[in-house]
CSV table of C-alpha atoms and ligand atoms in Angstrom, one decimal:
chain,number,residue,atom,x,y,z
A,229,UNK,CA,-17.6,-19.0,0.1
A,230,UNK,CA,-16.8,-22.1,2.6
A,231,UNK,CA,-13.6,-24.8,0.8
A,232,UNK,CA,-16.9,-26.8,0.7
A,233,UNK,CA,-19.6,-24.7,-0.8
A,234,UNK,CA,-16.5,-23.7,-3.7
A,235,UNK,CA,-15.2,-27.5,-4.0
A,236,UNK,CA,-18.9,-28.6,-4.6
A,237,UNK,CA,-19.7,-25.7,-7.5
A,238,UNK,CA,-15.8,-26.2,-8.6
A,239,UNK,CA,-18.0,-30.2,-9.1
A,240,UNK,CA,-21.1,-28.2,-10.4
A,241,UNK,CA,-19.8,-26.2,-13.6
A,242,UNK,CA,-17.0,-29.1,-14.3
A,243,UNK,CA,-21.2,-31.3,-14.9
A,244,UNK,CA,-22.1,-28.7,-16.6
A,245,UNK,CA,-25.0,-28.7,-13.9
A,246,UNK,CA,-25.0,-25.7,-11.8
A,247,UNK,CA,-28.9,-25.5,-11.7
A,248,UNK,CA,-31.3,-23.1,-9.9
A,249,UNK,CA,-31.9,-25.3,-6.8
A,250,UNK,CA,-28.4,-25.9,-6.2
A,251,UNK,CA,-27.8,-24.9,-3.0
A,252,UNK,CA,-24.1,-23.3,-3.7
A,253,UNK,CA,-24.3,-19.3,-4.7
A,254,UNK,CA,-25.3,-18.2,-8.3
A,255,UNK,CA,-22.8,-16.2,-10.0
A,256,UNK,CA,-23.6,-13.0,-10.7
A,257,UNK,CA,-21.2,-12.9,-13.7
A,258,UNK,CA,-19.7,-16.1,-15.3
A,259,UNK,CA,-16.9,-14.7,-17.7
A,260,UNK,CA,-16.7,-18.2,-20.5
A,261,UNK,CA,-14.3,-17.3,-23.6
A,262,UNK,CA,-13.7,-19.2,-26.0
A,263,UNK,CA,-14.2,-23.2,-25.2
A,264,UNK,CA,-10.8,-24.9,-25.9
A,265,UNK,CA,-10.5,-26.3,-29.1
A,266,UNK,CA,-7.3,-29.3,-28.0
A,267,UNK,CA,-8.1,-32.0,-25.6
A,268,UNK,CA,-6.0,-31.6,-22.7
A,269,UNK,CA,-4.2,-34.0,-21.9
A,270,UNK,CA,-5.2,-36.1,-17.8
A,271,UNK,CA,-5.0,-33.1,-14.8
A,272,UNK,CA,-1.9,-34.2,-13.5
A,273,UNK,CA,-2.3,-33.3,-9.5
A,274,UNK,CA,-5.4,-32.5,-7.6
A,275,UNK,CA,-6.0,-29.6,-5.4
A,276,UNK,CA,-8.1,-27.4,-3.2
A,277,UNK,CA,-9.4,-24.7,-3.4
A,278,UNK,CA,-7.3,-21.3,-2.2
A,279,UNK,CA,-8.0,-19.2,1.0
A,280,UNK,CA,-9.4,-16.5,-0.1
A,281,UNK,CA,-8.2,-14.2,3.0
A,282,UNK,CA,-4.4,-13.9,4.7
A,283,UNK,CA,-5.9,-14.1,8.3
A,284,UNK,CA,-5.7,-10.8,9.2
A,285,UNK,CA,-6.2,-10.3,12.3
A,286,UNK,CA,-8.6,-7.6,11.4
A,287,UNK,CA,-10.0,-7.0,7.8
A,288,UNK,CA,-10.2,-11.5,7.0
A,289,UNK,CA,-11.2,-11.3,4.0
A,290,UNK,CA,-8.0,-8.8,1.5
A,291,UNK,CA,-5.3,-10.6,0.6
A,292,UNK,CA,-6.0,-14.7,-0.7
A,293,UNK,CA,-3.5,-17.1,0.0
A,294,UNK,CA,-3.0,-20.3,-2.4
A,295,UNK,CA,-0.3,-19.1,-4.0
A,296,UNK,CA,2.5,-15.9,-3.9
A,297,UNK,CA,1.8,-13.6,-6.2
A,298,UNK,CA,5.4,-12.5,-7.9
A,299,UNK,CA,4.8,-9.3,-11.0
A,300,UNK,CA,2.0,-7.7,-12.0
A,301,UNK,CA,1.3,-5.9,-15.8
A,302,UNK,CA,-0.9,-3.5,-15.1
A,303,UNK,CA,-1.7,-2.5,-18.4
A,304,UNK,CA,-5.2,0.4,-18.7
A,305,UNK,CA,-6.3,2.9,-20.9
A,306,UNK,CA,-8.0,5.5,-19.7
A,307,UNK,CA,-10.2,7.6,-21.5
A,308,UNK,CA,-10.9,11.0,-19.1
A,309,UNK,CA,-14.3,13.2,-21.3
A,310,UNK,CA,-16.0,9.3,-20.2
A,311,UNK,CA,-14.5,8.3,-17.4
A,312,UNK,CA,-14.1,4.4,-18.7
A,313,UNK,CA,-11.3,2.6,-18.4
A,314,UNK,CA,-10.3,-0.8,-20.1
A,315,UNK,CA,-7.8,-3.0,-18.3
A,316,UNK,CA,-5.5,-5.7,-19.0
A,317,UNK,CA,-4.3,-7.1,-15.7
A,318,UNK,CA,-1.2,-9.9,-15.9
A,319,UNK,CA,0.0,-11.8,-12.5
A,320,UNK,CA,2.4,-14.2,-12.4
A,321,UNK,CA,2.9,-16.1,-9.4
A,322,UNK,CA,3.9,-19.2,-7.5
A,323,UNK,CA,1.4,-21.5,-6.2
A,324,UNK,CA,1.9,-22.7,-2.6
A,325,UNK,CA,0.1,-25.5,-2.5
A,326,UNK,CA,-2.0,-28.0,-4.9
A,327,UNK,CA,-5.0,-26.2,-6.5
A,328,UNK,CA,-8.4,-27.1,-7.8
A,329,UNK,CA,-9.2,-23.4,-7.9
A,330,UNK,CA,-7.7,-19.8,-6.0
A,331,UNK,CA,-9.6,-16.3,-5.1
A,332,UNK,CA,-7.7,-12.5,-6.4
A,333,UNK,CA,-9.6,-9.6,-5.3
A,334,UNK,CA,-11.4,-7.8,-7.7
A,335,UNK,CA,-14.3,-4.7,-7.1
A,336,UNK,CA,-16.9,-4.2,-9.7
A,337,UNK,CA,-15.6,-3.5,-12.4
A,338,UNK,CA,-16.6,-5.6,-15.4
A,339,UNK,CA,-15.1,-9.0,-16.5
A,340,UNK,CA,-14.4,-9.9,-20.4
A,341,UNK,CA,-12.2,-12.3,-20.6
A,342,UNK,CA,-10.3,-14.6,-17.5
A,343,UNK,CA,-7.2,-17.5,-18.5
A,344,UNK,CA,-4.7,-18.7,-16.4
A,345,UNK,CA,-1.5,-19.8,-18.0
A,346,UNK,CA,-3.3,-18.7,-21.4
A,347,UNK,CA,-6.3,-21.4,-21.3
A,348,UNK,CA,-10.2,-19.5,-21.0
A,349,UNK,CA,-10.6,-19.8,-17.4
A,350,UNK,CA,-14.9,-20.0,-14.8
A,351,UNK,CA,-15.0,-17.7,-12.8
A,352,UNK,CA,-17.8,-16.3,-9.9
A,353,UNK,CA,-19.0,-14.3,-7.0
A,354,UNK,CA,-21.3,-14.5,-4.8
A,355,UNK,CA,-22.5,-11.0,-5.0
A,356,UNK,CA,-21.2,-8.7,-7.4
A,357,UNK,CA,-20.2,-6.1,-4.4
A,358,UNK,CA,-17.3,-9.6,-2.9
A,359,UNK,CA,-13.9,-8.4,-3.1
A,360,UNK,CA,-13.2,-12.3,-3.1
A,361,UNK,CA,-13.4,-13.5,-7.5
A,362,UNK,CA,-12.4,-17.4,-7.6
A,363,UNK,CA,-10.9,-18.2,-10.7
A,364,UNK,CA,-11.3,-21.7,-11.5
A,365,UNK,CA,-8.8,-22.4,-14.3
A,366,UNK,CA,-9.3,-25.6,-17.0
A,367,UNK,CA,-7.3,-27.9,-15.5
A,368,UNK,CA,-5.3,-27.8,-11.0
A,369,UNK,CA,-2.2,-25.5,-10.6
A,370,UNK,CA,0.5,-28.0,-9.0
A,371,UNK,CA,2.0,-26.3,-5.9
A,372,UNK,CA,5.3,-24.5,-6.6
A,373,UNK,CA,4.1,-23.7,-10.6
A,374,UNK,CA,4.6,-20.1,-11.3
A,375,UNK,CA,1.2,-19.9,-14.0
A,376,UNK,CA,0.0,-17.0,-15.3
A,377,UNK,CA,-4.1,-15.0,-14.6
A,378,UNK,CA,-4.6,-13.0,-16.8
A,379,UNK,CA,-8.4,-10.2,-16.7
A,380,UNK,CA,-9.5,-8.6,-19.0
A,381,UNK,CA,-11.7,-5.8,-17.4
A,382,UNK,CA,-13.5,-2.6,-18.0
A,383,UNK,CA,-16.1,0.4,-16.6
A,384,UNK,CA,-16.2,3.2,-14.8
A,385,UNK,CA,-13.7,3.7,-11.4
A,386,UNK,CA,-15.6,4.6,-9.0
A,387,UNK,CA,-14.2,5.9,-4.9
A,388,UNK,CA,-15.0,3.3,-2.4
A,389,UNK,CA,-15.4,3.2,1.2
A,390,UNK,CA,-12.2,1.3,2.7
A,391,UNK,CA,-13.0,-1.0,5.6
A,392,UNK,CA,-11.2,1.3,8.1
A,393,UNK,CA,-11.7,4.6,8.0
A,394,UNK,CA,-13.5,6.9,7.6
A,395,UNK,CA,-13.0,9.4,3.7
A,396,UNK,CA,-13.2,8.7,0.0
A,397,UNK,CA,-10.8,6.2,-1.0
A,398,UNK,CA,-9.7,4.2,-4.5
A,399,UNK,CA,-9.8,5.8,-8.4
A,400,UNK,CA,-10.6,9.3,-7.4
A,401,UNK,CA,-11.3,12.2,-10.8
A,402,UNK,CA,-10.6,15.8,-8.9
A,403,UNK,CA,-13.1,18.6,-10.2
A,404,UNK,CA,-9.6,19.5,-12.3
A,405,UNK,CA,-9.6,16.7,-13.9
A,406,UNK,CA,-6.6,15.1,-13.2
A,407,UNK,CA,-7.6,11.2,-11.9
A,408,UNK,CA,-5.8,9.7,-9.1
A,409,UNK,CA,-5.5,6.3,-7.1
A,410,UNK,CA,-5.0,5.9,-2.7
A,411,UNK,CA,-5.8,2.3,-1.7
A,412,UNK,CA,-4.4,1.9,1.9
A,413,UNK,CA,-5.7,0.1,3.8
A,414,UNK,CA,-7.5,-1.9,1.0
A,415,UNK,CA,-9.6,-1.1,-3.2
A,416,UNK,CA,-6.1,-2.0,-4.8
A,417,UNK,CA,-9.0,-4.4,-6.2
A,418,UNK,CA,-11.6,-1.1,-7.6
A,419,UNK,CA,-8.9,-0.4,-10.5
A,420,UNK,CA,-7.5,-4.0,-10.8
A,421,UNK,CA,-8.0,-8.0,-10.4
A,422,UNK,CA,-4.5,-8.4,-7.3
A,423,UNK,CA,-3.8,-10.1,-4.1
A,424,UNK,CA,-4.7,-7.3,-1.6
A,425,UNK,CA,-2.9,-7.7,1.4
A,426,UNK,CA,0.9,-6.1,2.7
A,427,UNK,CA,1.7,-9.7,3.0
A,428,UNK,CA,1.4,-10.5,-0.9
A,429,UNK,CA,4.3,-8.4,-2.3
A,430,UNK,CA,5.3,-7.8,-6.3
A,431,UNK,CA,7.3,-5.8,-9.2
A,432,UNK,CA,4.9,-4.0,-10.9
A,433,UNK,CA,5.0,-2.4,-13.7
A,434,UNK,CA,2.4,0.2,-15.5
A,435,UNK,CA,0.8,0.3,-18.8
A,436,UNK,CA,-0.9,3.6,-18.9
A,437,UNK,CA,-2.7,4.7,-22.0
A,438,UNK,CA,-4.2,7.9,-22.5
A,439,UNK,CA,-5.4,10.5,-24.9
A,440,UNK,CA,-2.8,12.9,-26.2
A,441,UNK,CA,-1.4,16.3,-24.7
A,442,UNK,CA,-2.9,14.2,-21.3
A,443,UNK,CA,0.3,13.1,-18.3
A,444,UNK,CA,0.3,9.9,-16.6
A,445,UNK,CA,2.5,8.6,-14.3
A,446,UNK,CA,2.9,5.6,-12.0
A,447,UNK,CA,5.0,4.4,-9.1
A,448,UNK,CA,9.2,4.1,-10.2
A,449,UNK,CA,10.1,5.0,-13.7
A,450,UNK,CA,9.3,5.6,-16.4
A,451,UNK,CA,10.9,3.1,-18.3
A,452,UNK,CA,9.2,3.3,-21.5
A,453,UNK,CA,6.5,6.1,-24.3
A,454,UNK,CA,4.5,4.8,-26.8
A,455,UNK,CA,4.0,7.1,-29.3
A,456,UNK,CA,0.2,5.8,-32.0
A,457,UNK,CA,-2.2,7.9,-32.7
A,458,UNK,CA,-4.0,10.0,-30.6
A,459,UNK,CA,-3.4,9.0,-28.0
A,460,UNK,CA,0.7,8.1,-25.8
A,461,UNK,CA,0.9,4.7,-23.4
A,462,UNK,CA,3.2,5.9,-20.5
A,463,UNK,CA,4.7,2.5,-19.4
A,464,UNK,CA,6.5,3.1,-15.2
A,465,UNK,CA,8.2,0.7,-13.8
A,466,UNK,CA,8.9,-0.5,-10.1
A,467,UNK,CA,12.5,-1.7,-9.2
A,468,UNK,CA,11.4,-2.7,-6.0
A,469,UNK,CA,8.6,-5.3,-4.4
A,470,UNK,CA,5.5,-3.3,-2.9
A,471,UNK,CA,2.3,-4.0,-1.3
A,472,UNK,CA,-0.6,-3.6,-3.1
A,473,UNK,CA,-1.7,-0.7,-1.2
A,474,UNK,CA,0.6,1.8,-2.7
A,475,UNK,CA,0.6,1.2,-6.3
A,476,UNK,CA,-1.2,4.7,-7.9
A,477,UNK,CA,-1.3,6.3,-10.7
A,478,UNK,CA,-2.1,10.3,-11.7
A,479,UNK,CA,-3.0,11.0,-14.9
A,480,UNK,CA,-3.8,14.8,-16.0
A,481,UNK,CA,-2.8,18.2,-17.4
A,482,UNK,CA,-0.2,17.8,-14.6
A,483,UNK,CA,3.6,18.5,-15.3
A,484,UNK,CA,6.6,16.5,-14.5
A,485,UNK,CA,9.4,18.6,-12.5
A,486,UNK,CA,12.8,16.9,-12.2
A,487,UNK,CA,14.6,18.0,-9.2
A,488,UNK,CA,18.1,18.3,-10.5
A,489,UNK,CA,19.6,19.9,-7.1
A,490,UNK,CA,17.5,17.1,-4.7
A,491,UNK,CA,18.5,14.5,-7.1
A,492,UNK,CA,22.1,15.6,-7.0
A,493,UNK,CA,22.7,15.7,-3.2
A,494,UNK,CA,20.1,12.8,-2.8
A,495,UNK,CA,21.6,9.8,-5.3
A,496,UNK,CA,18.5,10.0,-6.0
A,497,UNK,CA,16.2,11.1,-8.9
A,498,UNK,CA,13.2,13.0,-6.9
A,499,UNK,CA,10.7,13.8,-9.8
A,500,UNK,CA,7.7,16.4,-8.6
A,501,UNK,CA,3.8,15.4,-10.3
A,502,UNK,CA,3.0,19.4,-9.7
A,503,UNK,CA,-0.7,20.8,-11.5
A,504,UNK,CA,0.7,23.2,-13.7
A,505,UNK,CA,0.2,26.7,-11.1
A,506,UNK,CA,2.0,25.2,-8.3
A,507,UNK,CA,4.9,22.9,-11.7
A,508,UNK,CA,5.5,27.3,-11.9
A,509,UNK,CA,5.7,28.1,-7.8
A,510,UNK,CA,6.7,25.1,-5.6
A,511,UNK,CA,6.7,26.0,-1.7
A,512,UNK,CA,9.9,26.0,-0.7
A,513,UNK,CA,10.1,23.3,1.3
A,514,UNK,CA,10.1,21.2,-1.5
A,515,UNK,CA,13.8,22.0,-2.5
A,516,UNK,CA,14.7,19.7,1.1
A,517,UNK,CA,13.6,16.2,0.0
A,518,UNK,CA,16.8,15.6,-1.5
A,519,UNK,CA,18.5,16.9,2.6
A,520,UNK,CA,15.2,14.3,3.4
A,521,UNK,CA,16.4,10.9,2.5
A,522,UNK,CA,19.3,11.6,2.8
A,523,UNK,CA,19.8,12.7,6.7
A,524,UNK,CA,16.7,9.3,6.7
A,525,UNK,CA,19.1,7.1,4.9
A,526,UNK,CA,21.2,7.5,8.3
A,527,UNK,CA,18.4,6.5,10.8
A,528,UNK,CA,17.1,3.1,8.4
A,529,UNK,CA,19.8,2.8,6.1
A,530,UNK,CA,20.3,4.2,2.3
A,531,UNK,CA,16.9,4.6,0.2
A,532,UNK,CA,15.3,1.5,-0.8
A,533,UNK,CA,13.6,3.0,-5.1
A,534,UNK,CA,15.3,4.0,-7.4
A,535,UNK,CA,13.0,7.3,-6.9
A,536,UNK,CA,11.1,9.5,-4.6
A,537,UNK,CA,8.5,12.6,-5.4
A,538,UNK,CA,5.1,13.6,-4.6
A,539,UNK,CA,2.6,13.6,-7.3
A,540,UNK,CA,-0.2,17.3,-5.7
A,541,UNK,CA,-3.3,16.5,-6.3
A,542,UNK,CA,-6.7,19.5,-5.8
A,543,UNK,CA,-9.6,18.3,-3.9
A,544,UNK,CA,-7.6,16.1,-1.8
A,545,UNK,CA,-7.8,16.8,1.6
A,546,UNK,CA,-4.9,14.3,2.8
A,547,UNK,CA,-1.8,12.7,1.8
A,548,UNK,CA,-0.4,9.1,1.4
A,549,UNK,CA,2.5,7.5,0.5
A,550,UNK,CA,2.0,5.7,-2.4
A,551,UNK,CA,5.5,4.0,-3.0
A,552,UNK,CA,8.1,6.0,-4.7
A,553,UNK,CA,5.0,8.4,-5.7
A,554,UNK,CA,3.5,9.8,-2.0
A,555,UNK,CA,-0.5,11.7,-3.4
A,556,UNK,CA,-0.6,14.4,-1.6
A,557,UNK,CA,-3.5,16.8,-1.4
A,558,UNK,CA,-2.5,20.6,-3.4
A,559,UNK,CA,-4.0,22.1,0.4
A,560,UNK,CA,-1.1,20.9,2.0
A,561,UNK,CA,1.4,21.7,-0.7
A,562,UNK,CA,0.0,24.8,0.0
A,563,UNK,CA,-0.3,24.9,4.0
A,564,UNK,CA,2.2,25.1,6.6
A,565,UNK,CA,3.0,21.8,7.6
A,566,UNK,CA,3.0,21.0,4.1
A,567,UNK,CA,6.8,20.4,5.5
A,568,UNK,CA,5.6,17.9,8.0
A,569,UNK,CA,3.8,16.3,6.1
A,570,UNK,CA,6.5,16.1,3.2
A,571,UNK,CA,8.6,14.7,6.6
A,572,UNK,CA,6.0,11.6,7.2
A,573,UNK,CA,5.6,10.7,4.2
A,574,UNK,CA,9.8,9.9,2.5
A,575,UNK,CA,9.8,8.0,6.7
A,576,UNK,CA,7.1,5.9,4.7
A,577,UNK,CA,8.9,4.8,2.2
A,578,UNK,CA,11.6,2.5,4.8
A,579,UNK,CA,9.0,2.3,7.8
A,580,UNK,CA,5.8,1.1,6.8
A,581,UNK,CA,6.4,0.7,2.2
A,582,UNK,CA,10.0,-1.9,2.7
A,583,UNK,CA,9.7,-2.9,5.4
A,584,UNK,CA,5.7,-3.5,5.8
A,585,UNK,CA,2.9,-4.7,8.2
A,586,UNK,CA,1.8,-8.3,8.5
A,587,UNK,CA,-1.6,-7.7,9.4
A,588,UNK,CA,-3.6,-3.8,10.1
A,589,UNK,CA,-4.3,-3.9,13.6
A,590,UNK,CA,0.3,-3.6,13.1
A,591,UNK,CA,-0.3,0.2,12.0
A,592,UNK,CA,1.2,2.1,14.7
A,593,UNK,CA,4.1,0.7,12.9
A,594,UNK,CA,3.6,2.7,10.1
A,595,UNK,CA,1.6,5.8,12.1
A,596,UNK,CA,4.1,5.8,15.3
A,597,UNK,CA,7.0,5.9,13.6
A,598,UNK,CA,6.1,8.2,10.8
A,599,UNK,CA,5.2,10.8,12.8
A,600,UNK,CA,8.1,9.9,15.5
A,601,UNK,CA,9.8,10.7,12.0
A,602,UNK,CA,8.5,14.4,12.4
A,603,UNK,CA,9.9,15.1,15.4
A,604,UNK,CA,13.8,13.7,14.4
A,605,UNK,CA,13.7,15.9,11.3
A,606,UNK,CA,12.8,18.4,13.9
A,607,UNK,CA,15.4,17.6,16.3
A,608,UNK,CA,17.8,17.4,13.5
A,609,UNK,CA,16.6,20.9,12.3
A,610,UNK,CA,15.9,23.4,15.0
A,611,UNK,CA,17.5,20.9,17.8
A,612,UNK,CA,16.3,19.0,20.7
A,613,UNK,CA,14.2,21.9,22.4
A,614,UNK,CA,12.4,22.7,19.1
A,615,UNK,CA,12.1,18.6,19.5
A,616,UNK,CA,10.5,18.8,22.6
A,617,UNK,CA,8.1,21.3,22.0
A,618,UNK,CA,6.2,18.1,19.1
A,619,UNK,CA,6.2,15.8,21.2
A,620,UNK,CA,4.8,18.1,24.0
A,621,UNK,CA,2.3,19.6,22.0
A,622,UNK,CA,1.0,15.6,20.4
A,623,UNK,CA,1.4,14.9,25.0
A,624,UNK,CA,-1.4,17.1,25.4
A,625,UNK,CA,-3.5,17.0,22.5
A,626,UNK,CA,-4.1,12.7,22.6
A,627,UNK,CA,-4.3,13.8,26.8
A,628,UNK,CA,-7.6,15.9,26.1
A,629,UNK,CA,-9.1,12.8,24.0
A,630,UNK,CA,-10.7,9.8,24.8
A,631,UNK,CA,-7.5,7.0,26.0
A,632,UNK,CA,-7.0,4.9,22.9
A,633,UNK,CA,-4.6,2.4,23.1
A,634,UNK,CA,-2.6,2.5,19.3
A,635,UNK,CA,-1.6,-1.4,19.7
A,636,UNK,CA,-5.0,-1.8,18.8
A,637,UNK,CA,-7.6,1.2,16.9
A,638,UNK,CA,-11.2,-0.1,16.5
A,639,UNK,CA,-10.6,-2.1,12.7
A,640,UNK,CA,-13.6,0.5,11.6
A,641,UNK,CA,-11.2,3.7,12.3
A,642,UNK,CA,-7.2,1.7,11.3
A,643,UNK,CA,-5.7,5.7,11.6
A,644,UNK,CA,-7.0,7.1,14.5
A,645,UNK,CA,-5.5,9.9,16.4
A,646,UNK,CA,-3.7,8.4,18.5
A,647,UNK,CA,-1.8,6.0,16.6
A,648,UNK,CA,0.1,8.2,15.7
A,649,UNK,CA,0.7,10.8,18.3
A,650,UNK,CA,1.1,8.1,21.1
A,651,UNK,CA,2.4,5.6,18.4
A,652,UNK,CA,5.5,8.1,18.2
A,653,UNK,CA,5.9,8.7,21.8
A,654,UNK,CA,6.8,5.2,22.3
A,655,UNK,CA,9.4,4.7,20.8
A,656,UNK,CA,10.2,8.7,22.4
A,657,UNK,CA,9.2,6.7,25.5
A,658,UNK,CA,11.6,3.6,24.6
A,659,UNK,CA,14.1,5.9,23.4
A,660,UNK,CA,14.8,8.1,26.6
A,661,UNK,CA,14.9,4.5,28.1
A,662,UNK,CA,17.4,1.8,25.7
A,663,UNK,CA,19.9,5.8,25.1
A,664,UNK,CA,20.9,6.7,22.0
A,665,UNK,CA,23.3,4.7,20.5
A,666,UNK,CA,20.8,1.8,21.8
A,667,UNK,CA,17.4,3.4,20.8
A,668,UNK,CA,19.7,3.8,17.1
A,669,UNK,CA,20.6,0.6,16.5
A,670,UNK,CA,17.3,-1.0,17.5
A,671,UNK,CA,15.7,0.5,13.9
A,672,UNK,CA,18.7,0.0,12.4
A,673,UNK,CA,18.0,-3.8,13.7
A,674,UNK,CA,14.6,-3.1,12.6
A,675,UNK,CA,14.5,-2.6,9.0
A,676,UNK,CA,18.3,-5.0,8.1
A,677,UNK,CA,15.6,-7.3,9.4
A,678,UNK,CA,12.4,-6.7,7.9
A,679,UNK,CA,13.0,-4.7,4.2
A,680,UNK,CA,11.3,-5.8,1.9
A,681,UNK,CA,9.5,-8.5,4.5
A,682,UNK,CA,6.7,-7.8,6.4
A,683,UNK,CA,6.8,-7.2,10.4
A,684,UNK,CA,4.8,-7.9,13.2
A,685,UNK,CA,4.7,-5.7,17.1
A,686,UNK,CA,6.4,-8.6,18.5
A,687,UNK,CA,9.4,-8.6,16.0
A,688,UNK,CA,10.2,-4.6,16.7
A,689,UNK,CA,10.4,-5.5,20.7
A,690,UNK,CA,11.2,-8.6,20.3
A,691,UNK,CA,14.1,-6.4,18.2
A,692,UNK,CA,14.1,-3.9,20.4
A,693,UNK,CA,15.2,-6.2,23.9
A,694,UNK,CA,17.4,-8.1,21.5
A,695,UNK,CA,19.8,-4.4,20.7
A,696,UNK,CA,19.2,-2.9,24.6
A,697,UNK,CA,19.0,-6.4,26.5
A,698,UNK,CA,16.8,-4.8,28.7
A,699,UNK,CA,13.3,-6.3,29.1
A,700,UNK,CA,10.1,-3.9,27.8
A,701,UNK,CA,7.3,-5.9,28.1
A,702,UNK,CA,6.4,-3.3,30.2
A,703,UNK,CA,7.4,-0.5,28.8
A,704,UNK,CA,4.9,-1.9,25.5
A,705,UNK,CA,1.9,-3.4,27.1
A,706,UNK,CA,1.5,-0.3,29.1
A,707,UNK,CA,2.5,2.3,26.3
A,708,UNK,CA,0.6,0.1,22.9
A,709,UNK,CA,-2.0,-1.4,24.9
A,710,UNK,CA,-3.6,-0.2,27.9
A,711,UNK,CA,-6.1,2.7,27.5
A,712,UNK,CA,-4.7,4.6,30.3
A,713,UNK,CA,-1.7,7.5,29.4
A,714,UNK,CA,1.5,7.0,30.7
A,715,UNK,CA,3.2,10.8,31.8
A,716,UNK,CA,4.5,12.6,29.5
A,717,UNK,CA,8.0,10.4,28.3
B,134,LIG,N1,-1.3,6.7,5.4
B,134,LIG,C1,-1.4,8.2,5.3
B,134,LIG,C2,0.1,8.2,6.6
B,134,LIG,O1,0.6,8.9,5.5
B,134,LIG,C3,-2.9,8.1,5.7
B,134,LIG,C4,-3.7,7.0,4.8
B,134,LIG,C5,-4.7,5.8,5.2
B,134,LIG,C6,-5.0,8.1,3.9
B,134,LIG,N2,-4.7,5.6,4.7
B,134,LIG,C7,-5.7,6.6,3.7
B,134,LIG,C8,-5.1,9.0,2.8
B,134,LIG,C9,-6.7,7.3,2.0
B,134,LIG,C10,-5.6,8.8,2.4
B,134,LIG,C11,-6.0,8.4,1.7
B,134,LIG,O2,-0.4,9.5,7.2
B,135,ZN,ZN1,1.1,8.1,7.9
């Protein structure tokens, strides 16, 4: 909906004259909670509509403008027997402009009630598959004002097809009944209302109510348990801001296993969430996480979060670096390359989660770095020759594929192979060019500068040139933006 269209729509609603002949798209879902009984003071400000996107060059619909989310409380009740979810999500945000109306990303679950600062608000969409839900508070919100949006909703969360990759994502229920959430780069909106772009990081608290005997885990630390008759509410909280796509829950017949040795070794409480069979028989590599946390703390800076661990789920064929709780397909956990994927997802906690993307087109900053982290770990564990063997293998594989510049992958194939491997090779080319001391100093200045913040490729190049004193534009241009693959560094 255009800014103008929405303004017209708001006026029509206020006038009670939203007729079928209106040129404005008709809302498919309008929720009116109770009519306010008190007379309101005149609105102190007038405002305009917040933007329906955050200007992402690949996915302009993701996220919304006009406010800055500070914190979310996502309270959900999950009934595994029927597959239904009832949720109440609160978003506390600060208006960055005077807002008459604003958008929040929300998928296809049914709206029950919407309030802004406790007063019933209107909400509408152009059609049910549109992720931009327009919210109209009873009175405008002034720039700088902190406001609370509370949405109650219910339904059967379904998997979604992301804009960026050809696999099912979102809220997924595995064949063994375990439910889990994987939503990079988009899809957080399929289970709670959200400003779904990494540019708007916020604090998260999860309150997950499930039947007795079922375990519910989310990002962060289990700060509280509320016991009721037949059900329990599991409360999980993060201490650091998080990009919404990293929000996750894992609910099912799973066991939370504390890694006492790894926790003692790293100083970071490590807890893994495993199906009973893996909890009884964990693969040896799982014990390496404490050492990995220590190693990457040296490379990228102190581990940024309060806890870490993996959650393993059956039937999932990938791994995703959800903040403090990477989700792993159980087949990967049982595979011979588990150690490599463990390294990759741990490295993402710094690179991607702590230092986040400002634009999805720069995805190589996440995946190229996490791939290079695999090679650094190999070098640390088994020496430079073992590392070079991995690099040669990656180069040979990239060479055998159609050339694809990792700095600008296709928007519908964001996680293309080249983004990972040629992205990693670009970092190795940089290391060869500037030498080890400068290379590692670049990594540290980059994470220091953009911690808890967002970066673009130009920001990394700027740091690399600043630390090295070398003009690196040609190197990065050839490795990231020209289709032709440069020679093995
Ligand atoms: N970031 C993941 C990795 O570590 C890959 C990924 C992106 C993914 N989107 C996903 C995995 C969605 C599972 C589901 O490489
Ligand atoms: Zn990755």
